[in-house]
């Protein structure tokens, strides 16, 4: 069945913008394969660590209170330690398990036709013009489920756009912008809120042991920011990104993708039973999580804390919530005859992950080595110290925090690790200028989100490249960076301006928050 053909675009990006993005794509795609890029980054890290190790730095690591020491990763002890941990580092690479386990369930749901039928039903009552904000919104809300958005929402963004006759790479871009570019925006509180607030509290202790930080001290700002990200992402996708992609032909593996054809009676009946099974599974999960003594809760009785079994089981739950309705749909629709068909769906999903697994191996080794070298800590601390020494006005300093965080984020991806380095310097520094820790944390969260989508060193970046290759076989790093750069730049500038406006109006940042530190 053929998909709906795309309608003619009514607008095109500025010729200058298009030329710049085309140049970035060409240059980026001439870079080595992402796996080789990570290998080269690893080698550079080794060499730089060896060159800087003899130097005594004055920058103080706030985590230890001692000067930053760069480890020589080429020394005999460090290099043999690296080799001895290579397998463990690869196996424990967080995105690897998340991706593979989730894809097992999603693979079955796709193979049996459940996802195909579900999307066709969804597109039957969703206006084509509203697909972009819908995808971005779902991407933003997916932050509640930790990293699930990368393996679930981003690929589905491409599938939804393809089925609706729009360019699938635009769908991937919109979803990636919501999941990662708007990482700090969310209507629903997530585990990142108390995690960052806890680190901010440690920074506060440097000057004031009595001041307490509420875990939701930025909630009103991040919820309001969600609307900003949806509107900006909607405009960029429909007016800049997708019109530019209209000349990019689809030559990838397009088999088994959904079309706009109406559901057959048998498909509609099977979809109904599969959705019932999904709802029943969610009801069981809810009923078992509600009691105060639920095994899904942490020792303190919390469901949303990072240590709660519920939050640590998000990926297995995604696996179950796709494989159960996938199997029900398969048997009801007749696409599954025996258990071998289910295993075939899992195997087919894993066969498409080979390229990602290779990239993940080299990415895991680089990220581990870079962290061990302390180069990231040195860059973050020196950047924060430079900002402090400039002695700029409060508003300019706040925007400086956004941009310094965005630059550091290109190399140090972890939000908590980066804030653990920056908070003990930036929080007391701005408290001494009369700026509250709540406002400083909000500025950090803006910078931490906006450059996620343009750095190949982000752990999930190679996975998004794999998703793009499904539709455009020669897609590479340049393709993805050129697609996401408009989002990154506009989000960075627009969100920073929004923060200043929010501050000027005096709207509350969150619970028990303030703008001023007396």
Short mmCIF file of C-alpha atoms in Angstrom, two decimals:
data_model
loop_
_atom_site.label_atom_id
_atom_site.label_comp_id
_atom_site.label_asym_id
_atom_site.label_seq_id
_atom_site.Cartn_x
_atom_site.Cartn_y
_atom_site.Cartn_z
CA UNK A 1 0.00 0.00 0.00
CA UNK A 2 1.39 3.37 -0.94
CA UNK A 3 1.69 6.13 1.57
CA UNK A 4 0.02 9.51 1.08
CA UNK A 5 2.12 11.68 -1.21
CA UNK A 6 3.49 14.87 0.34
CA UNK A 7 1.72 18.10 -0.43
CA UNK A 8 3.69 20.89 -2.02
CA UNK A 9 5.57 23.02 0.46
CA UNK A 10 4.34 26.57 0.72
CA UNK A 11 7.58 28.10 1.93
CA UNK A 12 11.30 27.52 1.79
CA UNK A 13 14.08 28.51 4.15
CA UNK A 14 16.18 31.58 3.37
CA UNK A 15 18.66 30.85 0.55
CA UNK A 16 21.50 31.93 2.84
CA UNK A 17 20.34 29.62 5.65
CA UNK A 18 19.87 26.78 3.16
CA UNK A 19 23.40 27.27 1.76
CA UNK A 20 24.93 27.34 5.23
CA UNK A 21 23.10 24.17 6.30
CA UNK A 22 23.95 22.42 3.02
CA UNK A 23 27.64 23.29 3.56
CA UNK A 24 27.52 21.96 7.13
CA UNK A 25 25.91 18.75 5.89
CA UNK A 26 28.52 18.24 3.17
CA UNK A 27 31.44 18.90 5.50
CA UNK A 28 29.92 16.81 8.28
CA UNK A 29 29.28 13.85 6.01
CA UNK A 30 32.91 13.96 4.85
CA UNK A 31 33.99 13.29 8.41
CA UNK A 32 34.95 9.69 9.18
CA UNK A 33 32.28 7.18 10.10
CA UNK A 34 30.90 7.93 13.60
CA UNK A 35 32.59 4.81 14.99
CA UNK A 36 35.96 5.99 13.63
CA UNK A 37 35.21 9.50 14.91
CA UNK A 38 34.86 8.16 18.44
CA UNK A 39 38.08 6.18 17.99
CA UNK A 40 39.92 9.32 16.87
CA UNK A 41 38.46 11.23 19.82
CA UNK A 42 39.75 8.48 22.10
CA UNK A 43 43.25 8.74 20.62
CA UNK A 44 43.21 12.54 20.96
CA UNK A 45 42.13 12.18 24.60
CA UNK A 46 45.06 9.84 25.24
CA UNK A 47 47.57 12.21 23.65
CA UNK A 48 46.20 15.39 25.30
CA UNK A 49 46.10 13.71 28.70
CA UNK A 50 49.75 12.70 28.32
CA UNK A 51 50.73 16.27 27.35
CA UNK A 52 48.82 17.96 30.19
CA UNK A 53 49.52 15.44 32.96
CA UNK A 54 52.89 17.03 33.96
CA UNK A 55 51.28 20.47 34.40
CA UNK A 56 50.11 21.59 37.85
CA UNK A 57 46.74 23.34 37.53
CA UNK A 58 45.41 25.80 40.10
CA UNK A 59 41.75 25.04 39.34
CA UNK A 60 40.12 23.42 42.37
CA UNK A 61 37.84 20.43 41.83
CA UNK A 62 34.77 21.20 43.98
CA UNK A 63 34.02 17.52 44.38
CA UNK A 64 37.29 16.84 46.23
CA UNK A 65 38.57 20.25 47.27
CA UNK A 66 41.91 19.48 45.63
CA UNK A 67 43.50 20.92 42.49
CA UNK A 68 42.45 19.24 39.24
CA UNK A 69 44.96 16.57 38.22
CA UNK A 70 45.01 15.33 34.62
CA UNK A 71 45.71 11.60 34.43
CA UNK A 72 48.17 10.39 31.82
CA UNK A 73 46.10 7.71 30.11
CA UNK A 74 49.17 6.49 28.20
CA UNK A 75 51.09 5.60 31.35
CA UNK A 76 51.56 1.88 31.89
CA UNK A 77 49.21 1.69 34.84
CA UNK A 78 46.39 3.68 33.26
CA UNK A 79 46.63 1.98 29.86
CA UNK A 80 46.58 -1.56 31.27
CA UNK A 81 43.68 -0.52 33.51
CA UNK A 82 41.84 0.76 30.42
CA UNK A 83 42.35 -2.53 28.58
CA UNK A 84 41.31 -4.61 31.58
CA UNK A 85 38.03 -2.70 31.85
CA UNK A 86 37.24 -2.50 28.13
CA UNK A 87 34.64 -5.27 28.07
CA UNK A 88 32.99 -4.11 31.28
CA UNK A 89 32.86 -0.51 30.03
CA UNK A 90 31.12 -1.66 26.83
CA UNK A 91 28.64 -3.95 28.59
CA UNK A 92 27.80 -1.26 31.17
CA UNK A 93 27.39 1.50 28.59
CA UNK A 94 23.94 2.76 29.67
CA UNK A 95 22.42 3.55 26.25
CA UNK A 96 23.31 0.09 24.90
CA UNK A 97 21.07 -1.89 27.24
CA UNK A 98 18.32 0.72 27.06
CA UNK A 99 18.23 0.58 23.27
CA UNK A 100 18.47 -3.18 22.83
CA UNK A 101 15.91 -4.15 25.49
CA UNK A 102 13.36 -1.57 24.31
CA UNK A 103 13.89 -2.55 20.66
CA UNK A 104 13.06 -6.20 21.43
CA UNK A 105 9.52 -5.24 22.44
CA UNK A 106 9.14 -2.54 19.78
CA UNK A 107 10.43 -4.99 17.16
CA UNK A 108 7.67 -7.48 17.94
CA UNK A 109 5.00 -4.74 17.90
CA UNK A 110 6.28 -3.56 14.52
CA UNK A 111 6.66 -7.04 13.04
CA UNK A 112 3.11 -8.13 13.95
CA UNK A 113 1.59 -4.93 12.56
CA UNK A 114 0.47 -3.38 15.87
CA UNK A 115 2.46 -0.15 15.41
CA UNK A 116 1.44 0.05 11.76
CA UNK A 117 -2.26 -0.24 12.59
CA UNK A 118 -2.03 2.06 15.61
CA UNK A 119 -0.40 4.85 13.64
CA UNK A 120 -2.88 4.51 10.78
CA UNK A 121 -5.73 4.82 13.28
CA UNK A 122 -4.04 7.84 14.90
CA UNK A 123 -3.50 9.56 11.55
CA UNK A 124 -7.14 8.97 10.72
CA UNK A 125 -8.26 11.68 13.16
CA UNK A 126 -5.12 13.84 13.53
CA UNK A 127 -4.76 16.78 11.16
CA UNK A 128 -1.57 16.58 9.12
CA UNK A 129 -0.67 20.15 10.06
CA UNK A 130 -0.79 19.30 13.79
CA UNK A 131 1.60 16.35 13.60
CA UNK A 132 4.63 18.52 14.37
CA UNK A 133 3.42 19.96 17.71
CA UNK A 134 2.03 16.55 18.66
CA UNK A 135 5.40 14.83 18.12
CA UNK A 136 7.33 17.56 19.96
CA UNK A 137 4.89 17.47 22.88
CA UNK A 138 5.20 13.71 23.22
CA UNK A 139 8.98 14.09 23.09
CA UNK A 140 8.91 16.61 25.93
CA UNK A 141 6.61 14.50 28.11
CA UNK A 142 8.85 11.45 27.51
CA UNK A 143 11.47 13.04 29.81
CA UNK A 144 9.45 11.59 32.68
CA UNK A 145 10.51 8.12 31.48
CA UNK A 146 14.24 9.00 31.61
CA UNK A 147 15.85 8.00 28.25
CA UNK A 148 12.85 6.23 26.76
CA UNK A 149 12.19 9.06 24.31
CA UNK A 150 15.37 8.36 22.36
CA UNK A 151 14.44 4.75 21.58
CA UNK A 152 10.68 5.20 21.32
CA UNK A 153 9.57 8.73 20.38
CA UNK A 154 12.37 9.63 17.93
CA UNK A 155 11.93 6.65 15.57
CA UNK A 156 8.14 6.90 15.80
CA UNK A 157 8.42 10.57 14.78
CA UNK A 158 9.93 9.44 11.49
CA UNK A 159 7.33 6.71 11.00
CA UNK A 160 4.42 9.08 11.70
CA UNK A 161 5.67 11.71 9.27
CA UNK A 162 6.34 9.08 6.59
CA UNK A 163 2.85 7.61 6.92
CA UNK A 164 1.31 11.08 6.65
CA UNK A 165 3.19 11.80 3.43
CA UNK A 166 5.70 14.14 5.06
CA UNK A 167 9.47 13.76 5.07
CA UNK A 168 10.42 11.20 7.75
CA UNK A 169 13.69 12.96 8.61
CA UNK A 170 11.65 16.03 9.58
CA UNK A 171 9.68 13.83 11.97
CA UNK A 172 12.90 12.51 13.48
CA UNK A 173 14.20 16.08 13.82
CA UNK A 174 11.02 17.30 15.52
CA UNK A 175 11.01 14.37 17.94
CA UNK A 176 14.74 14.71 18.69
CA UNK A 177 14.23 18.44 19.34
CA UNK A 178 11.49 17.67 21.86
CA UNK A 179 13.27 14.78 23.55
CA UNK A 180 16.78 16.23 23.75
CA UNK A 181 16.81 19.89 22.67
CA UNK A 182 14.01 20.62 25.13
CA UNK A 183 15.38 18.27 27.76
CA UNK A 184 14.78 20.68 30.66
CA UNK A 185 11.24 21.54 29.55
CA UNK A 186 8.45 19.33 30.84
CA UNK A 187 4.86 19.62 31.97
CA UNK A 188 5.41 16.70 34.36
CA UNK A 189 8.11 16.62 37.07
CA UNK A 190 10.80 14.02 36.42
CA UNK A 191 13.74 12.45 38.24
CA UNK A 192 16.13 15.11 36.92
CA UNK A 193 14.41 17.77 39.08
CA UNK A 194 15.39 16.43 42.54
CA UNK A 195 18.77 15.30 41.17
CA UNK A 196 19.79 18.81 40.05
CA UNK A 197 18.22 20.44 43.13
CA UNK A 198 20.31 18.16 45.36
CA UNK A 199 23.50 19.27 43.60
CA UNK A 200 22.40 22.91 43.86
CA UNK A 201 21.89 22.38 47.60
CA UNK A 202 25.51 21.27 47.89
CA UNK A 203 26.59 24.50 46.16
CA UNK A 204 24.43 26.57 48.51
CA UNK A 205 26.16 25.02 51.53
CA UNK A 206 29.35 26.84 50.59
CA UNK A 207 27.81 30.15 51.74
CA UNK A 208 24.58 29.35 53.58
CA UNK A 209 23.95 26.16 55.52
CA UNK A 210 20.41 27.22 56.48
CA UNK A 211 18.96 27.76 52.99
CA UNK A 212 17.00 24.77 51.64
CA UNK A 213 16.30 24.11 47.95
CA UNK A 214 12.93 22.65 46.97
CA UNK A 215 13.24 19.76 44.44
CA UNK A 216 10.62 21.54 42.26
CA UNK A 217 12.26 24.97 42.50
CA UNK A 218 12.20 25.34 38.68
CA UNK A 219 8.94 23.54 37.92
CA UNK A 220 6.83 26.55 36.84
CA UNK A 221 9.63 27.77 34.57
CA UNK A 222 10.24 24.37 32.95
CA UNK A 223 6.48 23.82 32.45
CA UNK A 224 6.14 27.25 30.80
CA UNK A 225 9.25 26.53 28.73
CA UNK A 226 7.46 23.51 27.26
CA UNK A 227 5.06 25.81 25.41
CA UNK A 228 8.00 27.85 24.12
CA UNK A 229 9.84 24.77 22.84
CA UNK A 230 6.69 23.43 21.14
CA UNK A 231 6.03 26.72 19.34
CA UNK A 232 9.66 27.28 18.30
CA UNK A 233 10.06 23.64 17.25
CA UNK A 234 6.80 23.74 15.27
CA UNK A 235 7.92 26.83 13.34
CA UNK A 236 11.42 25.50 12.67
CA UNK A 237 10.22 22.08 11.51
CA UNK A 238 7.54 23.35 9.14
CA UNK A 239 9.28 26.48 7.82
CA UNK A 240 13.01 25.67 7.88
CA UNK A 241 13.83 21.99 8.30
CA UNK A 242 11.19 20.15 6.26
CA UNK A 243 11.21 22.52 3.22
CA UNK A 244 14.99 22.05 3.03
CA UNK A 245 14.58 18.26 3.15
CA UNK A 246 12.12 18.07 0.25
CA UNK A 247 15.02 17.57 -2.20
CA UNK A 248 16.42 14.66 -0.14
CA UNK A 249 15.21 11.39 -1.74
CA UNK A 250 14.20 8.38 0.32
CA UNK A 251 16.29 5.36 -0.66
CA UNK A 252 16.49 3.37 2.57
CA UNK A 253 14.65 0.31 3.84
CA UNK A 254 11.02 1.40 3.62
CA UNK A 255 9.41 -2.03 3.93
CA UNK A 256 6.79 -2.61 6.63
CA UNK A 257 6.27 1.12 7.17
CA UNK A 258 2.64 2.21 7.61
CA UNK A 259 0.54 3.85 4.95
CA UNK A 260 -2.58 6.00 5.08
CA UNK A 261 -4.82 3.16 3.89
CA UNK A 262 -7.94 2.65 6.00
CA UNK A 263 -7.91 -0.21 8.49
CA UNK A 264 -9.54 -3.46 7.39
CA UNK A 265 -12.23 -4.87 9.74
CA UNK A 266 -9.85 -7.61 10.93
CA UNK A 267 -7.13 -5.04 11.63
CA UNK A 268 -9.56 -2.80 13.50
CA UNK A 269 -10.73 -5.72 15.66
CA UNK A 270 -7.16 -6.80 16.39
CA UNK A 271 -6.16 -3.24 17.27
CA UNK A 272 -9.08 -2.98 19.67
CA UNK A 273 -8.05 -6.16 21.53
CA UNK A 274 -4.39 -5.16 21.62
CA UNK A 275 -5.23 -1.75 23.08
CA UNK A 276 -7.41 -3.44 25.70
CA UNK A 277 -4.45 -5.61 26.68
CA UNK A 278 -2.21 -2.52 26.95
CA UNK A 279 -4.76 -0.71 29.12
CA UNK A 280 -5.12 -3.77 31.37
CA UNK A 281 -1.34 -3.92 31.78
CA UNK A 282 -1.28 -0.23 32.74
CA UNK A 283 -4.14 -0.74 35.20
CA UNK A 284 -2.25 -3.59 36.88
CA UNK A 285 0.88 -1.44 37.07
CA UNK A 286 -1.08 1.49 38.56
CA UNK A 287 -2.90 -0.64 41.13
CA UNK A 288 0.33 -2.26 42.30
CA UNK A 289 2.12 1.12 42.51
CA UNK A 290 -0.54 3.04 44.48
CA UNK A 291 -0.18 1.40 47.94
CA UNK A 292 2.25 3.11 50.29
CA UNK A 293 4.17 -0.12 50.77
CA UNK A 294 4.33 -0.94 47.06
CA UNK A 295 7.48 -2.72 45.95
CA UNK A 296 7.64 -0.18 43.13
CA UNK A 297 8.53 2.54 45.70
CA UNK A 298 11.91 3.41 47.19
CA UNK A 299 12.59 2.98 50.94
CA UNK A 300 11.17 6.48 51.55
CA UNK A 301 7.92 5.62 49.78
CA UNK A 302 8.63 7.72 46.67
CA UNK A 303 7.71 6.58 43.15
CA UNK A 304 9.53 9.25 41.13
CA UNK A 305 12.94 9.15 42.79
CA UNK A 306 15.89 7.84 40.72
CA UNK A 307 16.30 4.88 43.08
CA UNK A 308 12.65 3.79 43.00
CA UNK A 309 12.20 0.38 41.30
CA UNK A 310 9.49 1.94 39.12
CA UNK A 311 11.88 4.51 37.64
CA UNK A 312 14.62 1.91 37.28
CA UNK A 313 12.20 -0.38 35.41
CA UNK A 314 11.07 2.10 32.76
CA UNK A 315 12.83 0.31 29.89
CA UNK A 316 11.62 -3.20 30.85
CA UNK A 317 8.12 -1.75 31.21
CA UNK A 318 8.36 -0.28 27.71
CA UNK A 319 9.43 -3.75 26.51
CA UNK A 320 6.36 -5.34 28.14
CA UNK A 321 3.92 -2.59 27.11
CA UNK A 322 4.84 -3.14 23.47
CA UNK A 323 5.37 -6.89 23.33
CA UNK A 324 2.07 -7.73 25.08
CA UNK A 325 -0.24 -5.78 22.71
CA UNK A 326 2.05 -6.72 19.82
CA UNK A 327 1.48 -10.42 20.48
CA UNK A 328 -2.26 -9.94 21.08
CA UNK A 329 -2.56 -8.00 17.81
CA UNK A 330 -0.58 -10.64 15.93
CA UNK A 331 -2.77 -13.54 17.01
CA UNK A 332 -6.00 -11.55 16.56
CA UNK A 333 -5.04 -10.29 13.08
CA UNK A 334 -3.48 -13.56 11.97
CA UNK A 335 0.01 -12.11 11.44
CA UNK A 336 1.34 -14.43 14.16
CA UNK A 337 0.82 -18.17 13.76
CA UNK A 338 3.34 -19.58 16.23
CA UNK A 339 5.86 -18.38 18.80
CA UNK A 340 8.49 -18.49 16.06
CA UNK A 341 6.91 -15.42 14.46
CA UNK A 342 7.45 -13.50 17.71
CA UNK A 343 11.09 -14.53 17.89
CA UNK A 344 11.46 -13.54 14.24
CA UNK A 345 10.24 -10.04 15.10
CA UNK A 346 12.84 -9.74 17.87
CA UNK A 347 15.59 -11.07 15.61
CA UNK A 348 14.66 -8.66 12.84
CA UNK A 349 14.84 -5.74 15.27
CA UNK A 350 18.26 -6.83 16.51
CA UNK A 351 19.60 -7.31 12.97
CA UNK A 352 19.10 -3.60 12.35
CA UNK A 353 21.07 -2.70 15.48
CA UNK A 354 24.43 -4.08 14.32
CA UNK A 355 25.73 -0.72 13.12
CA UNK A 356 24.67 0.97 16.36
CA UNK A 357 26.37 -1.69 18.49
CA UNK A 358 29.67 -1.07 16.69
CA UNK A 359 29.36 2.69 17.26
CA UNK A 360 28.35 2.13 20.88
CA UNK A 361 31.54 0.14 21.51
CA UNK A 362 33.81 3.00 20.48
CA UNK A 363 31.55 5.66 22.06
CA UNK A 364 31.65 3.83 25.40
CA UNK A 365 35.45 3.62 25.36
CA UNK A 366 35.88 7.32 24.51
CA UNK A 367 33.37 8.57 27.09
CA UNK A 368 34.99 6.42 29.79
CA UNK A 369 38.52 7.56 28.92
CA UNK A 370 37.51 11.23 28.73
CA UNK A 371 35.92 11.02 32.18
CA UNK A 372 38.95 9.22 33.64
CA UNK A 373 41.36 11.83 32.25
CA UNK A 374 39.68 14.73 34.14
CA UNK A 375 39.88 16.85 30.98
CA UNK A 376 36.12 17.52 31.16
CA UNK A 377 36.42 18.67 34.77
CA UNK A 378 39.27 21.03 33.87
CA UNK A 379 37.32 22.57 30.96
CA UNK A 380 34.16 23.05 33.05
CA UNK A 381 35.94 24.56 36.06
CA UNK A 382 38.16 26.88 34.01
CA UNK A 383 35.11 28.06 32.05
CA UNK A 384 33.22 28.85 35.25
CA UNK A 385 36.25 30.62 36.74
CA UNK A 386 36.65 32.70 33.57
CA UNK A 387 33.01 33.78 33.83
CA UNK A 388 33.51 34.75 37.47
CA UNK A 389 36.64 36.79 36.75
CA UNK A 390 34.86 38.85 34.08
CA UNK A 391 32.75 40.50 36.80
CA UNK A 392 29.86 41.31 34.45
CA UNK A 393 26.38 42.58 35.49
CA UNK A 394 24.01 39.97 36.88
CA UNK A 395 21.88 39.62 33.73
CA UNK A 396 24.93 39.27 31.49
CA UNK A 397 26.51 36.78 33.89
CA UNK A 398 23.33 34.71 33.86
CA UNK A 399 23.34 34.51 30.07
CA UNK A 400 27.06 33.76 30.28
CA UNK A 401 26.17 30.72 32.40
CA UNK A 402 23.77 29.57 29.70
CA UNK A 403 26.41 29.81 26.97
CA UNK A 404 29.28 28.34 29.05
CA UNK A 405 27.05 25.42 29.97
CA UNK A 406 26.10 24.96 26.32
CA UNK A 407 29.76 24.86 25.28
CA UNK A 408 30.78 22.45 28.04
CA UNK A 409 27.78 20.31 27.10
CA UNK A 410 29.38 19.61 23.71
CA UNK A 411 32.02 17.54 25.54
CA UNK A 412 30.44 16.54 28.87
CA UNK A 413 26.99 15.14 28.20
CA UNK A 414 25.77 14.09 31.65
CA UNK A 415 23.54 16.79 33.17
CA UNK A 416 24.25 15.72 36.75
CA UNK A 417 28.01 15.28 36.28
CA UNK A 418 28.31 18.68 34.61
CA UNK A 419 26.27 20.43 37.32
CA UNK A 420 28.31 18.69 40.04
CA UNK A 421 31.35 20.45 38.57
CA UNK A 422 29.74 23.84 37.95
CA UNK A 423 27.30 24.28 40.85
CA UNK A 424 29.88 24.65 43.66
CA UNK A 425 31.44 27.52 41.66
CA UNK A 426 28.48 29.22 39.98
CA UNK A 427 25.87 28.98 42.76
CA UNK A 428 27.96 30.73 45.48
CA UNK A 429 29.32 33.19 42.91
CA UNK A 430 25.84 34.39 41.93
CA UNK A 431 24.62 34.28 45.54
CA UNK A 432 27.33 36.83 46.30
CA UNK A 433 25.83 38.98 43.51
CA UNK A 434 22.36 38.69 45.04
CA UNK A 435 21.05 36.08 42.57
CA UNK A 436 19.20 33.11 44.04
CA UNK A 437 20.35 29.50 43.50
CA UNK A 438 16.96 28.81 41.91
CA UNK A 439 17.62 31.30 39.10
CA UNK A 440 21.18 30.06 38.60
CA UNK A 441 19.92 26.49 38.26
CA UNK A 442 17.28 27.61 35.73
CA UNK A 443 20.01 29.25 33.60
CA UNK A 444 22.07 26.06 33.78
CA UNK A 445 19.13 23.96 32.61
CA UNK A 446 18.64 26.14 29.53
CA UNK A 447 22.29 25.77 28.49
CA UNK A 448 22.34 22.06 29.31
CA UNK A 449 19.47 21.29 26.91
CA UNK A 450 20.02 23.33 23.79
CA UNK A 451 23.30 21.87 22.51
CA UNK A 452 22.50 18.19 23.18
CA UNK A 453 21.20 17.80 19.64
CA UNK A 454 24.31 18.94 17.76
CA UNK A 455 27.15 17.10 19.49
CA UNK A 456 28.19 13.71 18.06
CA UNK A 457 29.66 12.94 21.50
CA UNK A 458 26.19 12.68 23.04
CA UNK A 459 25.68 8.93 23.76
CA UNK A 460 22.40 8.67 21.83
CA UNK A 461 23.57 10.72 18.82
CA UNK A 462 24.81 7.64 16.89
CA UNK A 463 21.43 5.98 17.44
CA UNK A 464 19.62 8.93 15.83
CA UNK A 465 21.98 8.63 12.83
CA UNK A 466 20.91 4.97 12.53
CA UNK A 467 17.24 6.01 12.54
CA UNK A 468 17.95 8.50 9.73
CA UNK A 469 19.73 5.84 7.65
CA UNK A 470 16.55 3.81 7.59
CA UNK A 471 15.11 6.39 5.19
CA UNK A 472 18.19 8.00 3.61
CA UNK A 473 21.01 5.48 3.17
CA UNK A 474 23.82 8.04 2.97
CA UNK A 475 22.70 10.03 6.03
CA UNK A 476 25.56 10.75 8.40
CA UNK A 477 26.76 13.07 11.13
CA UNK A 478 26.55 16.08 8.80
CA UNK A 479 22.95 15.27 7.88
CA UNK A 480 21.85 15.19 11.51
CA UNK A 481 23.88 18.22 12.63
CA UNK A 482 22.58 20.31 9.71
CA UNK A 483 19.00 19.28 10.55
CA UNK A 484 19.33 20.05 14.25
CA UNK A 485 21.47 23.22 14.15
CA UNK A 486 18.48 25.57 13.55
CA UNK A 487 16.76 24.11 16.63
CA UNK A 488 19.91 24.45 18.74
CA UNK A 489 20.59 28.07 17.81
CA UNK A 490 16.98 29.25 18.06
CA UNK A 491 16.35 27.33 21.30
CA UNK A 492 19.54 28.76 22.83
CA UNK A 493 18.72 32.38 21.94
CA UNK A 494 14.95 32.18 22.36
CA UNK A 495 15.04 30.26 25.64
CA UNK A 496 17.67 32.63 27.09
CA UNK A 497 15.50 35.62 26.15
CA UNK A 498 12.48 33.84 27.66
CA UNK A 499 14.39 33.35 30.93
CA UNK A 500 15.26 37.07 31.10
CA UNK A 501 11.64 38.02 30.30
CA UNK A 502 10.34 35.55 32.88
CA UNK A 503 12.70 37.12 35.42
CA UNK A 504 11.73 40.68 34.46
CA UNK A 505 8.02 39.94 34.87
CA UNK A 506 8.70 38.22 38.19
CA UNK A 507 6.77 35.02 37.54
CA UNK A 508 7.54 32.30 40.10
CA UNK A 509 10.26 29.88 38.99
CA UNK A 510 8.88 27.01 41.04
CA UNK A 511 7.89 25.90 44.52
CA UNK A 512 9.51 27.92 47.34
CA UNK A 513 11.78 29.62 44.81
CA UNK A 514 13.02 33.17 44.51
CA UNK A 515 15.07 35.39 42.21
CA UNK A 516 17.01 37.24 44.88
CA UNK A 517 19.44 36.05 47.52
CA UNK A 518 19.56 38.69 50.26
#
